[in-house]
PDB file of C-alpha atoms in Angstrom:
ATOM      1  CA  MET E   1      -4.661  -5.195  11.186  1.00  0.00           C
ATOM      2  CA  THR E   2      -8.378  -5.679  11.332  1.00  0.00           C
ATOM      3  CA  ILE E   3     -10.650  -6.182   8.326  1.00  0.00           C
ATOM      4  CA  ALA E   4     -12.367  -3.281   7.655  1.00  0.00           C
ATOM      5  CA  ALA E   5     -16.193  -3.686   7.235  1.00  0.00           C
ATOM      6  CA  GLY E   6     -18.089  -3.910   4.041  1.00  0.00           C
ATOM      7  CA  LEU E   7     -15.058  -6.249   2.849  1.00  0.00           C
ATOM      8  CA  PRO E   8     -15.706 -10.218   1.893  1.00  0.00           C
ATOM      9  CA  VAL E   9     -15.171 -12.152   5.385  1.00  0.00           C
ATOM     10  CA  ALA E  10     -14.657 -15.815   3.986  1.00  0.00           C
ATOM     11  CA  THR E  11     -14.578 -18.528   6.371  1.00  0.00           C
ATOM     12  CA  ARG E  12     -14.031 -22.165   4.943  1.00  0.00           C
ATOM     13  CA  ARG E  13     -14.078 -25.132   7.034  1.00  0.00           C
ATOM     14  CA  SER E  14     -10.147 -27.305   6.549  1.00  0.00           C
ATOM     15  CA  SER E  15     -12.652 -29.910   4.819  1.00  0.00           C
ATOM     16  CA  ASP E  16     -13.428 -27.235   2.020  1.00  0.00           C
ATOM     17  CA  LEU E  17      -9.310 -26.827   1.365  1.00  0.00           C
ATOM     18  CA  SER E  18      -9.558 -30.405   0.309  1.00  0.00           C
ATOM     19  CA  LYS E  19     -13.141 -31.305  -1.320  1.00  0.00           C
ATOM     20  CA  HIS E  20     -13.051 -27.816  -3.214  1.00  0.00           C
ATOM     21  CA  SER E  21      -9.183 -26.883  -2.984  1.00  0.00           C
ATOM     22  CA  ALA E  22      -9.716 -24.596  -6.444  1.00  0.00           C
ATOM     23  CA  GLU E  23     -12.602 -22.731  -5.189  1.00  0.00           C
ATOM     24  CA  VAL E  24     -10.816 -21.803  -1.774  1.00  0.00           C
ATOM     25  CA  PHE E  25      -8.017 -20.593  -3.537  1.00  0.00           C
ATOM     26  CA  ALA E  26      -9.504 -18.391  -6.213  1.00  0.00           C
ATOM     27  CA  GLU E  27     -11.312 -16.602  -3.221  1.00  0.00           C
ATOM     28  CA  ALA E  28      -8.107 -16.130  -1.658  1.00  0.00           C
ATOM     29  CA  GLU E  29      -6.640 -14.545  -4.492  1.00  0.00           C
ATOM     30  CA  ASP E  30      -9.870 -11.621  -4.143  1.00  0.00           C
ATOM     31  CA  HIS E  31      -9.204 -11.462  -0.055  1.00  0.00           C
ATOM     32  CA  PRO E  32      -8.057 -13.485   3.103  1.00  0.00           C
ATOM     33  CA  VAL E  33      -9.679 -16.710   3.594  1.00  0.00           C
ATOM     34  CA  THR E  34     -10.152 -18.084   7.078  1.00  0.00           C
ATOM     35  CA  VAL E  35      -9.878 -21.901   7.170  1.00  0.00           C
ATOM     36  CA  THR E  36     -10.948 -23.452  10.627  1.00  0.00           C
ATOM     37  CA  ARG E  37     -10.017 -26.095  12.116  1.00  0.00           C
ATOM     38  CA  ARG E  38     -11.252 -28.790  14.751  1.00  0.00           C
ATOM     39  CA  ASP E  39      -7.815 -29.940  15.986  1.00  0.00           C
ATOM     40  CA  GLY E  40      -6.256 -26.469  16.284  1.00  0.00           C
ATOM     41  CA  GLU E  41      -6.143 -22.538  15.594  1.00  0.00           C
ATOM     42  CA  ALA E  42      -7.942 -21.220  12.495  1.00  0.00           C
ATOM     43  CA  LEU E  43      -5.397 -20.575   9.881  1.00  0.00           C
ATOM     44  CA  VAL E  44      -5.712 -17.525   6.849  1.00  0.00           C
ATOM     45  CA  LEU E  45      -4.728 -18.153   3.659  1.00  0.00           C
ATOM     46  CA  MET E  46      -4.227 -15.277   1.286  1.00  0.00           C
ATOM     47  CA  SER E  47      -2.410 -14.202  -1.600  1.00  0.00           C
ATOM     48  CA  GLN E  48       1.408 -13.105  -1.861  1.00  0.00           C
ATOM     49  CA  ARG E  49       0.263 -10.016  -3.362  1.00  0.00           C
ATOM     50  CA  GLU E  50      -2.019  -9.552   0.050  1.00  0.00           C
ATOM     51  CA  ALA E  51       0.703 -10.459   2.564  1.00  0.00           C
ATOM     52  CA  GLU E  52       3.134  -8.442   1.296  1.00  0.00           C
ATOM     53  CA  GLY E  53       1.047  -5.518   0.767  1.00  0.00           C
ATOM     54  CA  ARG E  54       0.383  -5.985   4.746  1.00  0.00           C
ATOM     55  CA  ALA E  55       4.471  -6.407   5.322  1.00  0.00           C
ATOM     56  CA  ARG E  56       4.797  -2.796   3.352  1.00  0.00           C
ATOM     57  CA  LEU E  57       2.124  -1.375   5.449  1.00  0.00           C
ATOM     58  CA  LEU E  58       3.654  -2.220   8.840  1.00  0.00           C
ATOM     59  CA  ASN E  59       7.328  -1.225   7.363  1.00  0.00           C
ATOM     60  CA  PHE E  60       5.752   1.972   6.636  1.00  0.00           C
ATOM     61  CA  ALA E  61       4.271   2.286   9.638  1.00  0.00           C
ATOM     62  CA  ALA E  62       7.309   1.939  11.917  1.00  0.00           C
ATOM     63  CA  GLN E  63       9.007   4.335   9.645  1.00  0.00           C
ATOM     64  CA  LEU E  64       6.377   6.728  10.182  1.00  0.00           C
ATOM     65  CA  ILE E  65       6.305   6.218  14.298  1.00  0.00           C
ATOM     66  CA  THR E  66      10.069   6.614  13.920  1.00  0.00           C
ATOM     67  CA  VAL E  67       9.374  10.192  12.495  1.00  0.00           C
ATOM     68  CA  THR E  68       6.693  11.124  14.818  1.00  0.00           C
ATOM     69  CA  LEU E  69       9.434  10.408  17.784  1.00  0.00           C
ATOM     70  CA  ASP E  70      11.737  12.764  16.648  1.00  0.00           C
ATOM     71  CA  ASP E  71      10.316  16.385  17.319  1.00  0.00           C
ATOM     72  CA  ARG E  72      13.277  18.439  15.770  1.00  0.00           C
ATOM     73  CA  GLY E  73      12.207  20.130  12.548  1.00  0.00           C
ATOM     74  CA  SER E  74       9.476  20.179  10.383  1.00  0.00           C
ATOM     75  CA  LEU E  75       7.343  16.962   9.319  1.00  0.00           C
ATOM     76  CA  ALA E  76       9.123  17.220   6.112  1.00  0.00           C
ATOM     77  CA  ALA E  77      12.588  17.938   7.556  1.00  0.00           C
ATOM     78  CA  ARG E  78      12.261  14.377   9.698  1.00  0.00           C
ATOM     79  CA  MET E  79      10.624  12.271   6.509  1.00  0.00           C
ATOM     80  CA  SER E  80      13.291  13.426   4.754  1.00  0.00           C
ATOM     81  CA  LYS E  81      15.417  11.771   7.091  1.00  0.00           C
ATOM     82  CA  ALA E  82      13.553   8.316   6.882  1.00  0.00           C
ATOM     83  CA  PHE E  83      13.197   8.531   3.170  1.00  0.00           C
ATOM     84  CA  PRO E  84      16.016  10.137   1.758  1.00  0.00           C
ATOM     85  CA  TRP E  85      14.200  10.207  -1.742  1.00  0.00           C
ATOM     86  CA  MET E  86      12.641  12.943  -0.663  1.00  0.00           C
ATOM     87  CA  LEU E  87      15.758  15.328  -1.099  1.00  0.00           C
ATOM     88  CA  ALA E  88      14.948  15.468  -4.618  1.00  0.00           C
ATOM     89  CA  LEU E  89      12.132  17.279  -3.982  1.00  0.00           C
ATOM     90  CA  SER E  90      11.309  20.807  -3.711  1.00  0.00           C
ATOM     91  CA  PRO E  91      10.609  21.699  -0.124  1.00  0.00           C
ATOM     92  CA  ALA E  92       7.265  22.739  -1.263  1.00  0.00           C
ATOM     93  CA  ASP E  93       6.799  19.305  -2.802  1.00  0.00           C
ATOM     94  CA  ARG E  94       8.666  17.497   0.479  1.00  0.00           C
ATOM     95  CA  GLU E  95       5.570  19.136   2.451  1.00  0.00           C
ATOM     96  CA  SER E  96       3.087  17.915   0.373  1.00  0.00           C
ATOM     97  CA  CYS E  97       4.757  14.645   0.372  1.00  0.00           C
ATOM     98  CA  ALA E  98       4.889  14.135   3.977  1.00  0.00           C
ATOM     99  CA  GLN E  99       1.005  15.521   4.750  1.00  0.00           C
ATOM    100  CA  ASP E 100       0.132  13.414   1.781  1.00  0.00           C
ATOM    101  CA  LEU E 101       2.219  10.191   2.638  1.00  0.00           C
ATOM    102  CA  VAL E 102       0.483  10.190   6.647  1.00  0.00           C
ATOM    103  CA  ASP E 103      -2.946  11.098   5.275  1.00  0.00           C
ATOM    104  CA  ALA E 104      -2.668   7.771   3.072  1.00  0.00           C
ATOM    105  CA  ALA E 105      -1.263   5.859   6.157  1.00  0.00           C
ATOM    106  CA  ARG E 106      -4.255   7.066   8.222  1.00  0.00           C
ATOM    107  CA  ALA E 107      -6.691   5.976   5.461  1.00  0.00           C
ATOM    108  CA  SER E 108      -4.491   2.984   4.694  1.00  0.00           C
ATOM    109  CA  PHE E 109      -5.124   1.633   8.659  1.00  0.00           C
ATOM    110  CA  SER E 110      -8.500   3.045   9.173  1.00  0.00           C
ATOM    111  CA  THR E 111      -9.926   1.006   6.298  1.00  0.00           C
ATOM    112  CA  GLY E 112      -6.963  -2.055   5.938  1.00  0.00           C
ATOM    113  CA  GLN E 113      -6.558  -1.257   2.763  1.00  0.00           C
ATOM    114  CA  PRO E 114      -2.373  -1.373   2.693  1.00  0.00           C
ATOM    115  CA  HIS E 115      -2.321  -0.226  -1.147  1.00  0.00           C
ATOM    116  CA  LEU E 116      -4.009   2.775  -0.073  1.00  0.00           C
ATOM    117  CA  ALA E 117      -0.482   4.612   1.526  1.00  0.00           C
ATOM    118  CA  ILE E 118       1.934   1.886  -0.423  1.00  0.00           C
ATOM    119  CA  ALA E 119       0.649   3.541  -4.006  1.00  0.00           C
ATOM    120  CA  GLU E 120       1.290   6.816  -2.514  1.00  0.00           C
ATOM    121  CA  LEU E 121       4.546   6.180  -1.115  1.00  0.00           C
ATOM    122  CA  THR E 122       5.668   4.237  -4.428  1.00  0.00           C
ATOM    123  CA  SER E 123       4.333   7.364  -6.227  1.00  0.00           C
ATOM    124  CA  TRP E 124       5.896  10.111  -4.419  1.00  0.00           C
ATOM    125  CA  GLU E 125       9.117   8.282  -4.442  1.00  0.00           C
ATOM    126  CA  GLU E 126       8.755   7.668  -8.668  1.00  0.00           C
ATOM    127  CA  THR E 127       8.234  11.525  -8.693  1.00  0.00           C
ATOM    128  CA  ALA E 128      11.373  12.340  -6.531  1.00  0.00           C
ATOM    129  CA  THR E 129      13.717   9.808  -8.704  1.00  0.00           C
ATOM    130  CA  ALA E 130      11.794  10.865 -11.978  1.00  0.00           C
ATOM    131  CA  VAL E 131      13.062  14.767 -10.563  1.00  0.00           C
ATOM    132  CA  ALA E 132      16.585  13.414  -9.455  1.00  0.00           C
ATOM    133  CA  ALA E 133      17.088  12.322 -13.141  1.00  0.00           C
ATOM    134  CA  GLY E 134      16.507  15.906 -14.358  1.00  0.00           C
ATOM    135  CA  LEU E 135      12.536  15.929 -15.085  1.00  0.00           C
ATOM    136  CA  SER E 136      10.595  18.776 -13.992  1.00  0.00           C
ATOM    137  CA  SER E 137       7.169  20.352 -14.764  1.00  0.00           C
ATOM    138  CA  GLY E 138       8.892  22.924 -16.398  1.00  0.00           C
ATOM    139  CA  GLY E 139      10.375  21.008 -18.429  1.00  0.00           C
ATOM    140  CA  ALA E 140       9.495  21.582 -22.043  1.00  0.00           C
ATOM    141  CA  ALA E 141      10.288  17.756 -22.757  1.00  0.00           C
ATOM    142  CA  LEU E 142       7.247  16.561 -20.786  1.00  0.00           C
ATOM    143  CA  GLU E 143       3.592  16.076 -22.630  1.00  0.00           C
ATOM    144  CA  TRP E 144       1.324  16.015 -20.456  1.00  0.00           C
ATOM    145  CA  LEU E 145      -1.502  13.024 -21.872  1.00  0.00           C
ATOM    146  CA  ASP E 146      -5.452  14.163 -21.221  1.00  0.00           C
ATOM    147  CA  ASP E 147      -7.266  11.523 -18.806  1.00  0.00           C
ATOM    148  CA  ASP E 148     -10.141  10.916 -21.680  1.00  0.00           C
ATOM    149  CA  GLU E 149      -7.845  10.242 -24.364  1.00  0.00           C
ATOM    150  CA  THR E 150      -8.503   6.412 -25.953  1.00  0.00           C
ATOM    151  CA  VAL E 151      -5.436   3.940 -26.658  1.00  0.00           C
ATOM    152  CA  GLU E 152      -6.244   1.166 -28.650  1.00  0.00           C
ATOM    153  CA  ARG E 153      -4.929  -2.549 -27.853  1.00  0.00           C
ATOM    154  CA  PRO E 154      -1.776  -3.347 -29.201  1.00  0.00           C
TER     155      PRO E 154
END
């Protein structure tokens, strides 16, 4: 995965890591930091969150590739095999979900931002879980909040 244009690219010498470790670690929490070494290959320092996000995105990409290699059925039907939770959604929502996931994956890979696809995947999976639990947009128990409603800090 390449780093998208416009994102901070930090390169530090290995001596910076020993002399200014707190500063380098703080920087690595925001974005990956390349640590160059005279005696070996450069290393990349990143947060656990960043590493896990990249791993989840690669796993998601592997699932999407598997789906695209199968040419039987619609995209939504094929994706429902890879993501069985999609079966809790209505057929129309499965179609929307499938297209949204593909679009989010394309955006993630083109920008180097794993959270775009992972957030979309998580959002649809949680929606399917809620539908399976009996919540639906036609239910009287749902109360939608306005976006501009301010909530006080507890």
